[in-house]
Each structure stands twice: as C-alpha cells, then as structure tokens.
PDB file of N, CA and C in Angstrom:
ATOM      1  N   LEU Q   1     -42.325  88.130 111.837  1.00 71.00           N
ATOM      2  CA  LEU Q   1     -42.098  87.275 113.236  1.00 71.00           C
ATOM      3  C   LEU Q   1     -41.360  88.029 113.642  1.00 71.00           C
ATOM      4  N   GLN Q   2     -41.879  88.185 115.416  1.00 76.00           N
ATOM      5  CA  GLN Q   2     -40.682  89.491 116.259  1.00 76.00           C
ATOM      6  C   GLN Q   2     -41.837  88.999 117.153  1.00 76.00           C
ATOM      7  N   GLY Q   3     -40.930  89.398 118.610  1.00 76.00           N
ATOM      8  CA  GLY Q   3     -41.500  89.060 119.374  1.00 76.00           C
ATOM      9  C   GLY Q   3     -40.459  89.184 120.660  1.00 76.00           C
ATOM     10  N   LEU Q   4     -41.499  89.212 122.007  1.00 73.00           N
ATOM     11  CA  LEU Q   4     -40.250  88.531 123.328  1.00 73.00           C
ATOM     12  C   LEU Q   4     -38.900  87.969 122.990  1.00 73.00           C
ATOM     13  N   CYS Q   5     -38.858  87.000 121.997  1.00 78.00           N
ATOM     14  CA  CYS Q   5     -37.584  86.380 121.660  1.00 78.00           C
ATOM     15  C   CYS Q   5     -36.461  87.269 120.084  1.00 78.00           C
ATOM     16  N   GLY Q   6     -37.048  87.999 120.024  1.00 78.00           N
ATOM     17  CA  GLY Q   6     -36.319  88.772 118.403  1.00 78.00           C
ATOM     18  C   GLY Q   6     -37.315  88.239 117.396  1.00 78.00           C
ATOM     19  N   ASP Q   7     -36.793  89.150 116.720  1.00 79.00           N
ATOM     20  CA  ASP Q   7     -37.075  88.713 114.729  1.00 79.00           C
ATOM     21  C   ASP Q   7     -36.624  86.969 114.185  1.00 79.00           C
ATOM     22  N   PHE Q   8     -35.729  86.981 114.626  1.00 82.00           N
ATOM     23  CA  PHE Q   8     -35.142  85.575 114.199  1.00 82.00           C
ATOM     24  C   PHE Q   8     -33.907  85.750 112.737  1.00 82.00           C
ATOM     25  N   ASN Q   9     -33.766  87.506 112.499  1.00 84.00           N
ATOM     26  CA  ASN Q   9     -33.118  87.150 110.989  1.00 84.00           C
ATOM     27  C   ASN Q   9     -31.753  87.254 111.367  1.00 84.00           C
ATOM     28  N   GLY Q  10     -31.243  86.639 112.022  1.00 82.00           N
ATOM     29  CA  GLY Q  10     -29.737  86.457 112.636  1.00 82.00           C
ATOM     30  C   GLY Q  10     -29.068  87.879 112.755  1.00 82.00           C
ATOM     31  N   ASP Q  11     -29.976  89.405 112.772  1.00 83.00           N
ATOM     32  CA  ASP Q  11     -29.421  90.587 113.601  1.00 83.00           C
ATOM     33  C   ASP Q  11     -29.236  90.698 114.455  1.00 83.00           C
ATOM     34  N   ALA Q  12     -28.717  90.120 115.455  1.00 80.00           N
ATOM     35  CA  ALA Q  12     -29.264  90.691 117.258  1.00 80.00           C
ATOM     36  C   ALA Q  12     -29.185  92.393 117.518  1.00 80.00           C
ATOM     37  N   SER Q  13     -28.489  93.163 116.755  1.00 82.00           N
ATOM     38  CA  SER Q  13     -28.671  94.621 116.813  1.00 82.00           C
ATOM     39  C   SER Q  13     -30.345  94.969 116.981  1.00 82.00           C
ATOM     40  N   ASP Q  14     -31.440  94.479 116.138  1.00 83.00           N
ATOM     41  CA  ASP Q  14     -33.104  94.956 116.473  1.00 83.00           C
ATOM     42  C   ASP Q  14     -33.778  93.950 116.576  1.00 83.00           C
ATOM     43  N   ASP Q  15     -33.291  93.344 117.724  1.00 83.00           N
ATOM     44  CA  ASP Q  15     -34.212  92.258 118.468  1.00 83.00           C
ATOM     45  C   ASP Q  15     -35.179  92.958 119.145  1.00 83.00           C
ATOM     46  N   PHE Q  16     -34.404  93.989 119.820  1.00 85.00           N
ATOM     47  CA  PHE Q  16     -34.998  94.934 121.078  1.00 85.00           C
ATOM     48  C   PHE Q  16     -36.762  96.106 120.340  1.00 85.00           C
ATOM     49  N   ARG Q  17     -36.691  95.613 119.424  1.00 87.00           N
ATOM     50  CA  ARG Q  17     -37.936  96.323 118.742  1.00 87.00           C
ATOM     51  C   ARG Q  17     -39.561  96.136 119.262  1.00 87.00           C
ATOM     52  N   ALA Q  18     -39.779  97.288 119.554  1.00 86.00           N
ATOM     53  CA  ALA Q  18     -41.903  97.863 120.338  1.00 86.00           C
ATOM     54  C   ALA Q  18     -42.464  96.356 118.972  1.00 86.00           C
ATOM     55  N   PRO Q  19     -43.977  96.478 119.683  1.00 85.00           N
ATOM     56  CA  PRO Q  19     -44.705  95.813 118.580  1.00 85.00           C
ATOM     57  C   PRO Q  19     -44.688  96.385 118.006  1.00 85.00           C
ATOM     58  N   SER Q  20     -44.411  98.290 118.089  1.00 86.00           N
ATOM     59  CA  SER Q  20     -45.023  99.297 117.380  1.00 86.00           C
ATOM     60  C   SER Q  20     -44.194  99.430 116.031  1.00 86.00           C
ATOM     61  N   GLY Q  21     -42.799  98.601 116.381  1.00 82.00           N
ATOM     62  CA  GLY Q  21     -41.616  98.835 115.028  1.00 82.00           C
ATOM     63  C   GLY Q  21     -40.827 100.033 116.146  1.00 82.00           C
ATOM     64  N   GLY Q  22     -40.440 100.367 114.803  1.00 84.00           N
ATOM     65  CA  GLY Q  22     -39.298 101.454 115.418  1.00 84.00           C
ATOM     66  C   GLY Q  22     -38.085 101.673 115.455  1.00 84.00           C
ATOM     67  N   MET Q  23     -37.424 102.076 116.189  1.00 85.00           N
ATOM     68  CA  MET Q  23     -36.151 101.861 115.986  1.00 85.00           C
ATOM     69  C   MET Q  23     -36.042 100.920 117.260  1.00 85.00           C
ATOM     70  N   PRO Q  24     -34.934 100.385 117.330  1.00 85.00           N
ATOM     71  CA  PRO Q  24     -34.626  99.499 118.483  1.00 85.00           C
ATOM     72  C   PRO Q  24     -34.590  99.746 120.136  1.00 85.00           C
ATOM     73  N   LEU Q  25     -35.455  99.713 121.108  1.00 83.00           N
ATOM     74  CA  LEU Q  25     -35.389 100.053 122.461  1.00 83.00           C
ATOM     75  C   LEU Q  25     -33.719  99.774 122.921  1.00 83.00           C
ATOM     76  N   VAL Q  26     -33.085 100.301 124.105  1.00 83.00           N
ATOM     77  CA  VAL Q  26     -31.597  99.976 124.628  1.00 83.00           C
ATOM     78  C   VAL Q  26     -31.520  99.545 125.692  1.00 83.00           C
ATOM     79  N   LEU Q  27     -32.791  99.715 126.537  1.00 83.00           N
ATOM     80  CA  LEU Q  27     -32.888  99.515 127.276  1.00 83.00           C
ATOM     81  C   LEU Q  27     -34.366  97.665 127.860  1.00 83.00           C
ATOM     82  N   ALA Q  28     -33.606  96.687 128.238  1.00 83.00           N
ATOM     83  CA  ALA Q  28     -34.490  95.697 128.227  1.00 83.00           C
ATOM     84  C   ALA Q  28     -35.318  95.936 128.971  1.00 83.00           C
ATOM     85  N   LYS Q  29     -35.696  96.277 130.671  1.00 86.00           N
ATOM     86  CA  LYS Q  29     -36.781  96.959 130.536  1.00 86.00           C
ATOM     87  C   LYS Q  29     -37.499  97.145 129.400  1.00 86.00           C
ATOM     88  N   ASN Q  30     -37.248  98.208 129.325  1.00 88.00           N
ATOM     89  CA  ASN Q  30     -38.256  99.315 128.488  1.00 88.00           C
ATOM     90  C   ASN Q  30     -39.405  98.515 127.383  1.00 88.00           C
ATOM     91  N   PHE Q  31     -37.998  97.813 126.799  1.00 88.00           N
ATOM     92  CA  PHE Q  31     -38.859  96.383 125.668  1.00 88.00           C
ATOM     93  C   PHE Q  31     -38.949  95.290 125.979  1.00 88.00           C
ATOM     94  N   ALA Q  32     -39.152  94.878 127.451  1.00 86.00           N
ATOM     95  CA  ALA Q  32     -40.382  94.140 127.857  1.00 86.00           C
ATOM     96  C   ALA Q  32     -41.291  95.064 128.123  1.00 86.00           C
ATOM     97  N   ASP Q  33     -42.047  96.493 128.809  1.00 89.00           N
ATOM     98  CA  ASP Q  33     -42.535  97.256 128.904  1.00 89.00           C
ATOM     99  C   ASP Q  33     -43.217  97.265 128.160  1.00 89.00           C
ATOM    100  N   SER Q  34     -43.207  97.391 126.532  1.00 89.00           N
ATOM    101  CA  SER Q  34     -43.492  97.399 125.084  1.00 89.00           C
ATOM    102  C   SER Q  34     -44.355  96.374 125.068  1.00 89.00           C
ATOM    103  N   TRP Q  35     -43.905  95.085 125.374  1.00 88.00           N
ATOM    104  CA  TRP Q  35     -45.115  94.431 125.298  1.00 88.00           C
ATOM    105  C   TRP Q  35     -46.095  94.206 126.296  1.00 88.00           C
ATOM    106  N   ARG Q  36     -46.275  94.311 126.857  1.00 89.00           N
ATOM    107  CA  ARG Q  36     -47.576  94.068 128.108  1.00 89.00           C
ATOM    108  C   ARG Q  36     -48.705  94.541 127.657  1.00 89.00           C
ATOM    109  N   VAL Q  37     -49.195  93.828 127.544  1.00 87.00           N
ATOM    110  CA  VAL Q  37     -50.951  93.039 126.233  1.00 87.00           C
ATOM    111  C   VAL Q  37     -52.500  93.641 127.567  1.00 87.00           C
ATOM    112  N   HIS Q  38     -51.761  93.787 129.125  1.00 89.00           N
ATOM    113  CA  HIS Q  38     -52.324  94.572 129.923  1.00 89.00           C
ATOM    114  C   HIS Q  38     -52.285  95.452 131.185  1.00 89.00           C
ATOM    115  N   LYS Q  39     -52.414  96.540 130.810  1.00 86.00           N
ATOM    116  CA  LYS Q  39     -52.381  97.153 132.524  1.00 86.00           C
ATOM    117  C   LYS Q  39     -52.126  96.689 133.533  1.00 86.00           C
ATOM    118  N   PHE Q  40     -52.697  95.455 133.959  1.00 90.00           N
ATOM    119  CA  PHE Q  40     -52.668  96.170 135.284  1.00 90.00           C
ATOM    120  C   PHE Q  40     -51.449  94.881 135.347  1.00 90.00           C
ATOM    121  N   CYS Q  41     -50.511  93.861 134.023  1.00 88.00           N
ATOM    122  CA  CYS Q  41     -49.654  93.269 134.521  1.00 88.00           C
ATOM    123  C   CYS Q  41     -48.308  94.453 135.089  1.00 88.00           C
ATOM    124  N   PRO Q  42     -47.854  93.996 135.824  1.00 91.00           N
ATOM    125  CA  PRO Q  42     -46.654  94.483 136.472  1.00 91.00           C
ATOM    126  C   PRO Q  42     -46.034  95.281 135.740  1.00 91.00           C
ATOM    127  N   LYS Q  43     -45.124  96.580 135.745  1.00 91.00           N
ATOM    128  CA  LYS Q  43     -43.809  97.089 134.946  1.00 91.00           C
ATOM    129  C   LYS Q  43     -42.828  95.781 135.074  1.00 91.00           C
ATOM    130  N   ALA Q  44     -42.129  95.972 133.675  1.00 88.00           N
ATOM    131  CA  ALA Q  44     -40.070  95.495 134.274  1.00 88.00           C
ATOM    132  C   ALA Q  44     -39.533  96.066 135.016  1.00 88.00           C
ATOM    133  N   LYS Q  45     -38.974  95.583 136.085  1.00 85.00           N
ATOM    134  CA  LYS Q  45     -37.914  96.278 136.602  1.00 85.00           C
ATOM    135  C   LYS Q  45     -36.360  96.211 136.821  1.00 85.00           C
ATOM    136  N   GLN Q  46     -35.836  96.934 136.357  1.00 78.00           N
ATOM    137  CA  GLN Q  46     -34.241  96.943 135.815  1.00 78.00           C
ATOM    138  C   GLN Q  46     -33.580  95.932 136.717  1.00 78.00           C
ATOM    139  N   PRO Q  47     -32.845  95.247 136.317  1.00 76.00           N
ATOM    140  CA  PRO Q  47     -31.725  94.233 137.009  1.00 76.00           C
ATOM    141  C   PRO Q  47     -30.949  95.517 137.878  1.00 76.00           C
ATOM    142  N   ASP Q  48     -30.742  94.682 138.731  1.00 75.00           N
ATOM    143  CA  ASP Q  48     -28.997  95.402 139.435  1.00 75.00           C
ATOM    144  C   ASP Q  48     -28.060  94.896 138.857  1.00 75.00           C
ATOM    145  N   ASP Q  49     -27.083  96.158 138.751  1.00 75.00           N
ATOM    146  CA  ASP Q  49     -25.931  96.088 138.180  1.00 75.00           C
ATOM    147  C   ASP Q  49     -25.059  95.409 138.963  1.00 75.00           C
ATOM    148  N   ALA Q  50     -24.634  93.760 138.494  1.00 75.00           N
ATOM    149  CA  ALA Q  50     -23.519  93.066 139.232  1.00 75.00           C
ATOM    150  C   ALA Q  50     -22.403  93.585 138.979  1.00 75.00           C
ATOM    151  N   CYS Q  51     -21.264  94.423 138.716  1.00 74.00           N
ATOM    152  CA  CYS Q  51     -20.548  94.680 139.396  1.00 74.00           C
ATOM    153  C   CYS Q  51     -20.493  95.568 140.211  1.00 74.00           C
ATOM    154  N   ASP Q  52     -21.766  96.851 140.420  1.00 79.00           N
ATOM    155  CA  ASP Q  52     -22.129  97.472 141.463  1.00 79.00           C
ATOM    156  C   ASP Q  52     -22.484  96.772 143.103  1.00 79.00           C
ATOM    157  N   LYS Q  53     -22.748  95.273 142.518  1.00 78.00           N
ATOM    158  CA  LYS Q  53     -23.588  94.383 143.308  1.00 78.00           C
ATOM    159  C   LYS Q  53     -21.962  93.770 144.188  1.00 78.00           C
ATOM    160  N   ASN Q  54     -21.143  93.530 143.331  1.00 77.00           N
ATOM    161  CA  ASN Q  54     -20.456  92.895 143.707  1.00 77.00           C
ATOM    162  C   ASN Q  54     -18.896  93.460 143.468  1.00 77.00           C
ATOM    163  N   PRO Q  55     -18.389  94.644 143.962  1.00 80.00           N
ATOM    164  CA  PRO Q  55     -17.316  95.266 143.358  1.00 80.00           C
ATOM    165  C   PRO Q  55     -16.025  94.211 143.301  1.00 80.00           C
ATOM    166  N   ASP Q  56     -16.230  93.390 144.443  1.00 80.00           N
ATOM    167  CA  ASP Q  56     -15.114  92.553 145.085  1.00 80.00           C
ATOM    168  C   ASP Q  56     -14.629  91.380 144.046  1.00 80.00           C
ATOM    169  N   ARG Q  57     -15.889  90.999 143.007  1.00 82.00           N
ATOM    170  CA  ARG Q  57     -15.264  90.010 142.444  1.00 82.00           C
ATOM    171  C   ARG Q  57     -14.768  90.660 141.051  1.00 82.00           C
ATOM    172  N   ARG Q  58     -15.521  91.766 140.683  1.00 84.00           N
ATOM    173  CA  ARG Q  58     -15.308  92.601 139.503  1.00 84.00           C
ATOM    174  C   ARG Q  58     -13.880  91.648 138.920  1.00 84.00           C
ATOM    175  N   ASN Q  59     -12.805  91.995 139.344  1.00 85.00           N
ATOM    176  CA  ASN Q  59     -11.579  92.015 138.948  1.00 85.00           C
ATOM    177  C   ASN Q  59     -10.675  90.478 138.624  1.00 85.00           C
ATOM    178  N   TRP Q  60     -11.808  89.454 139.618  1.00 84.00           N
ATOM    179  CA  TRP Q  60     -11.433  88.067 139.823  1.00 84.00           C
ATOM    180  C   TRP Q  60     -11.808  87.482 138.067  1.00 84.00           C
ATOM    181  N   ALA Q  61     -13.398  88.197 138.101  1.00 86.00           N
ATOM    182  CA  ALA Q  61     -14.539  87.559 137.398  1.00 86.00           C
ATOM    183  C   ALA Q  61     -13.953  88.458 135.796  1.00 86.00           C
ATOM    184  N   ARG Q  62     -13.220  89.514 135.782  1.00 88.00           N
ATOM    185  CA  ARG Q  62     -12.407  89.940 133.980  1.00 88.00           C
ATOM    186  C   ARG Q  62     -11.236  88.882 134.128  1.00 88.00           C
ATOM    187  N   HIS Q  63     -10.186  88.812 135.340  1.00 88.00           N
ATOM    188  CA  HIS Q  63      -9.565  88.202 134.854  1.00 88.00           C
ATOM    189  C   HIS Q  63      -9.945  86.678 134.554  1.00 88.00           C
ATOM    190  N   LYS Q  64     -10.522  86.102 134.927  1.00 87.00           N
ATOM    191  CA  LYS Q  64     -11.319  84.007 135.014  1.00 87.00           C
ATOM    192  C   LYS Q  64     -11.606  84.482 133.463  1.00 87.00           C
ATOM    193  N   CYS Q  65     -12.361  85.424 132.692  1.00 90.00           N
ATOM    194  CA  CYS Q  65     -13.371  85.589 131.859  1.00 90.00           C
ATOM    195  C   CYS Q  65     -12.371  85.562 130.199  1.00 90.00           C
ATOM    196  N   GLY Q  66     -11.016  86.673 130.557  1.00 93.00           N
ATOM    197  CA  GLY Q  66      -9.731  86.961 129.710  1.00 93.00           C
ATOM    198  C   GLY Q  66      -9.629  85.890 129.119  1.00 93.00           C
ATOM    199  N   VAL Q  67      -9.736  84.533 129.094  1.00 92.00           N
ATOM    200  CA  VAL Q  67      -9.155  83.574 128.711  1.00 92.00           C
ATOM    201  C   VAL Q  67     -10.011  83.680 127.231  1.00 92.00           C
ATOM    202  N   LEU Q  68     -11.295  84.202 127.469  1.00 93.00           N
ATOM    203  CA  LEU Q  68     -12.326  83.544 126.274  1.00 93.00           C
ATOM    204  C   LEU Q  68     -11.175  84.823 124.970  1.00 93.00           C
ATOM    205  N   LYS Q  69     -10.395  85.460 125.530  1.00 95.00           N
ATOM    206  CA  LYS Q  69     -10.079  86.604 124.388  1.00 95.00           C
ATOM    207  C   LYS Q  69      -8.320  86.069 124.267  1.00 95.00           C
ATOM    208  N   THR Q  70      -8.273  85.226 124.882  1.00 94.00           N
ATOM    209  CA  THR Q  70      -6.265  84.576 124.232  1.00 94.00           C
ATOM    210  C   THR Q  70      -6.855  83.226 122.763  1.00 94.00           C
ATOM    211  N   ASP Q  71      -5.320  83.613 122.760  1.00 94.00           N
ATOM    212  CA  ASP Q  71      -4.991  82.476 121.460  1.00 94.00           C
ATOM    213  C   ASP Q  71      -5.458  81.480 121.978  1.00 94.00           C
ATOM    214  N   LEU Q  72      -5.717  81.123 123.174  1.00 94.00           N
ATOM    215  CA  LEU Q  72      -6.347  79.281 122.928  1.00 94.00           C
ATOM    216  C   LEU Q  72      -8.201  79.329 122.515  1.00 94.00           C
ATOM    217  N   PHE Q  73      -8.519  80.320 122.151  1.00 92.00           N
ATOM    218  CA  PHE Q  73     -10.202  80.606 121.695  1.00 92.00           C
ATOM    219  C   PHE Q  73     -10.082  81.295 120.634  1.00 92.00           C
ATOM    220  N   LYS Q  74      -8.746  81.586 119.854  1.00 92.00           N
ATOM    221  CA  LYS Q  74      -8.885  82.735 119.048  1.00 92.00           C
ATOM    222  C   LYS Q  74      -9.204  81.923 117.039  1.00 92.00           C
ATOM    223  N   PRO Q  75      -9.249  80.986 117.407  1.00 91.00           N
ATOM    224  CA  PRO Q  75      -9.938  80.314 116.148  1.00 91.00           C
ATOM    225  C   PRO Q  75     -11.583  80.241 116.039  1.00 91.00           C
ATOM    226  N   CYS Q  76     -11.685  80.739 117.252  1.00 89.00           N
ATOM    227  CA  CYS Q  76     -13.715  81.034 117.275  1.00 89.00           C
ATOM    228  C   CYS Q  76     -13.903  82.323 117.268  1.00 89.00           C
ATOM    229  N   HIS Q  77     -12.880  83.272 117.150  1.00 88.00           N
ATOM    230  CA  HIS Q  77     -12.972  85.020 117.285  1.00 88.00           C
ATOM    231  C   HIS Q  77     -13.296  84.966 115.817  1.00 88.00           C
ATOM    232  N   TYR Q  78     -13.326  84.466 114.464  1.00 87.00           N
ATOM    233  CA  TYR Q  78     -13.495  85.092 113.509  1.00 87.00           C
ATOM    234  C   TYR Q  78     -15.292  84.552 113.300  1.00 87.00           C
ATOM    235  N   GLN Q  79     -15.822  83.105 113.668  1.00 86.00           N
ATOM    236  CA  GLN Q  79     -17.195  83.201 113.823  1.00 86.00           C
ATOM    237  C   GLN Q  79     -18.149  83.736 115.045  1.00 86.00           C
ATOM    238  N   VAL Q  80     -17.323  84.005 115.918  1.00 83.00           N
ATOM    239  CA  VAL Q  80     -18.411  84.354 117.487  1.00 83.00           C
ATOM    240  C   VAL Q  80     -17.505  86.060 117.436  1.00 83.00           C
ATOM    241  N   GLU Q  81     -18.824  86.921 118.143  1.00 85.00           N
ATOM    242  CA  GLU Q  81     -18.371  88.190 118.607  1.00 85.00           C
ATOM    243  C   GLU Q  81     -17.525  87.581 119.760  1.00 85.00           C
ATOM    244  N   VAL Q  82     -16.389  87.114 120.033  1.00 90.00           N
ATOM    245  CA  VAL Q  82     -15.656  87.029 121.323  1.00 90.00           C
ATOM    246  C   VAL Q  82     -16.097  88.482 122.688  1.00 90.00           C
ATOM    247  N   GLU Q  83     -16.356  89.598 122.917  1.00 91.00           N
ATOM    248  CA  GLU Q  83     -16.537  90.265 123.519  1.00 91.00           C
ATOM    249  C   GLU Q  83     -17.939  90.719 124.260  1.00 91.00           C
ATOM    250  N   ASP Q  84     -18.865  90.247 123.747  1.00 86.00           N
ATOM    251  CA  ASP Q  84     -20.175  89.412 123.572  1.00 86.00           C
ATOM    252  C   ASP Q  84     -20.152  87.966 124.606  1.00 86.00           C
ATOM    253  N   TYR Q  85     -19.589  87.428 124.042  1.00 86.00           N
ATOM    254  CA  TYR Q  85     -19.173  86.358 125.349  1.00 86.00           C
ATOM    255  C   TYR Q  85     -18.411  86.655 126.302  1.00 86.00           C
ATOM    256  N   TYR Q  86     -17.370  87.344 126.335  1.00 90.00           N
ATOM    257  CA  TYR Q  86     -16.671  87.960 127.414  1.00 90.00           C
ATOM    258  C   TYR Q  86     -17.816  89.112 128.469  1.00 90.00           C
ATOM    259  N   LYS Q  87     -18.414  89.691 127.933  1.00 87.00           N
ATOM    260  CA  LYS Q  87     -19.439  90.179 128.928  1.00 87.00           C
ATOM    261  C   LYS Q  87     -20.547  89.763 129.511  1.00 87.00           C
ATOM    262  N   ARG Q  88     -21.011  88.537 128.907  1.00 84.00           N
ATOM    263  CA  ARG Q  88     -21.660  87.725 129.524  1.00 84.00           C
ATOM    264  C   ARG Q  88     -21.124  86.512 130.235  1.00 84.00           C
ATOM    265  N   SER Q  89     -19.886  86.427 130.491  1.00 86.00           N
ATOM    266  CA  SER Q  89     -19.041  85.757 130.867  1.00 86.00           C
ATOM    267  C   SER Q  89     -18.690  86.212 132.248  1.00 86.00           C
ATOM    268  N   VAL Q  90     -18.273  87.590 132.389  1.00 85.00           N
ATOM    269  CA  VAL Q  90     -18.575  88.458 133.787  1.00 85.00           C
ATOM    270  C   VAL Q  90     -19.077  88.653 134.315  1.00 85.00           C
ATOM    271  N   LEU Q  91     -20.195  88.814 133.709  1.00 81.00           N
ATOM    272  CA  LEU Q  91     -21.807  89.068 134.053  1.00 81.00           C
ATOM    273  C   LEU Q  91     -22.356  87.657 135.423  1.00 81.00           C
ATOM    274  N   CYS Q  92     -22.342  86.317 134.564  1.00 78.00           N
ATOM    275  CA  CYS Q  92     -22.076  85.386 135.050  1.00 78.00           C
ATOM    276  C   CYS Q  92     -20.965  84.962 136.185  1.00 78.00           C
ATOM    277  N   LYS Q  93     -19.672  85.293 136.699  1.00 79.00           N
ATOM    278  CA  LYS Q  93     -18.911  85.192 136.838  1.00 79.00           C
ATOM    279  C   LYS Q  93     -19.755  86.187 138.213  1.00 79.00           C
ATOM    280  N   LEU Q  94     -19.900  87.158 137.912  1.00 74.00           N
ATOM    281  CA  LEU Q  94     -19.946  88.078 138.899  1.00 74.00           C
ATOM    282  C   LEU Q  94     -21.444  88.092 139.936  1.00 74.00           C
ATOM    283  N   LYS Q  95     -22.149  87.282 139.579  1.00 72.00           N
ATOM    284  CA  LYS Q  95     -23.031  86.523 139.927  1.00 72.00           C
ATOM    285  C   LYS Q  95     -23.578  85.571 140.576  1.00 72.00           C
ATOM    286  N   THR Q  96     -22.198  84.658 140.569  1.00 71.00           N
ATOM    287  CA  THR Q  96     -22.219  83.723 141.010  1.00 71.00           C
ATOM    288  C   THR Q  96     -22.123  83.084 142.375  1.00 71.00           C
ATOM    289  N   LYS Q  97     -23.247  82.707 143.187  1.00 56.00           N
ATOM    290  CA  LYS Q  97     -22.707  82.762 144.804  1.00 56.00           C
ATOM    291  C   LYS Q  97     -21.702  82.012 144.969  1.00 56.00           C
ATOM    292  N   ALA Q  98     -21.175  80.820 144.253  1.00 53.00           N
ATOM    293  CA  ALA Q  98     -19.975  80.010 144.503  1.00 53.00           C
ATOM    294  C   ALA Q  98     -19.084  80.943 144.986  1.00 53.00           C
ATOM    295  N   LYS Q  99     -17.814  79.948 146.102  1.00 53.00           N
ATOM    296  CA  LYS Q  99     -16.412  80.632 146.565  1.00 53.00           C
ATOM    297  C   LYS Q  99     -15.903  80.904 145.081  1.00 53.00           C
ATOM    298  N   PHE Q 100     -15.396  82.327 145.712  1.00 52.00           N
ATOM    299  CA  PHE Q 100     -14.062  82.690 144.401  1.00 52.00           C
ATOM    300  C   PHE Q 100     -12.946  82.426 144.634  1.00 52.00           C
ATOM    301  N   GLU Q 101     -11.799  83.223 144.412  1.00 53.00           N
ATOM    302  CA  GLU Q 101     -10.741  83.255 143.979  1.00 53.00           C
ATOM    303  C   GLU Q 101     -10.110  84.376 144.063  1.00 53.00           C
ATOM    304  N   LEU Q 102      -9.077  85.270 144.807  1.00 47.00           N
ATOM    305  CA  LEU Q 102      -9.205  86.481 144.722  1.00 47.00           C
ATOM    306  C   LEU Q 102      -8.029  86.351 144.048  1.00 47.00           C
ATOM    307  N   PRO Q 103      -7.001  87.365 142.598  1.00 47.00           N
ATOM    308  CA  PRO Q 103      -6.300  87.305 142.127  1.00 47.00           C
ATOM    309  C   PRO Q 103      -5.160  87.517 143.128  1.00 47.00           C
TER     310      PRO Q 103
END
C-alpha cells in the first residue's frame, strides 16, 4: 500500500516514495509530480518559505513554540519527536494572519 498519503508502515522517512519506487524524494513538489496521472495535470509548485515571507514573525513564533521543548511537555518527548512538532508549530504561527505580539 502506497500513495500520496504514504505507505502506513509507521516510518515517516520513507513516505515520499514515487510510484516507481526507489529512494524517497526530498522535495514535496517532486513527490507530488511523480504521482501525476496525466501530462495535462498542472505541475506542483514549491510553496513559499514562511520564514522568508514573514521575517518579523520568526523570533516570535520560535519563542511561542519553544514551550514544546520545555519540561512542561517533557513526559511527551519519549513518545513523539518534539523537533517535528516544534517545526510545524513555527510554520503554522508564521503563516497565521492573526494579530501577533512581538517579543
């Protein structure tokens, strides 16, 4: 079982495999394009880097999401990879259009 949603084997590092197999692709754009069925389907676009797009929010987002790495969440660290959640949190905070506070 494999596809755009991964292969459901519990190993996220091999989820970006093209239908032809081989090594997992690095860029999500290349992975998405590898699953195109018809040539007339538009090619995927590389998303904008939220840090570059919102540099004024970068430190604020890192500060707010840093709570995930503190002792408050330490009991969770053995069950989930904290760095992945931290990166996703920063990305979400960078993309939010809500009013934000400066450090």
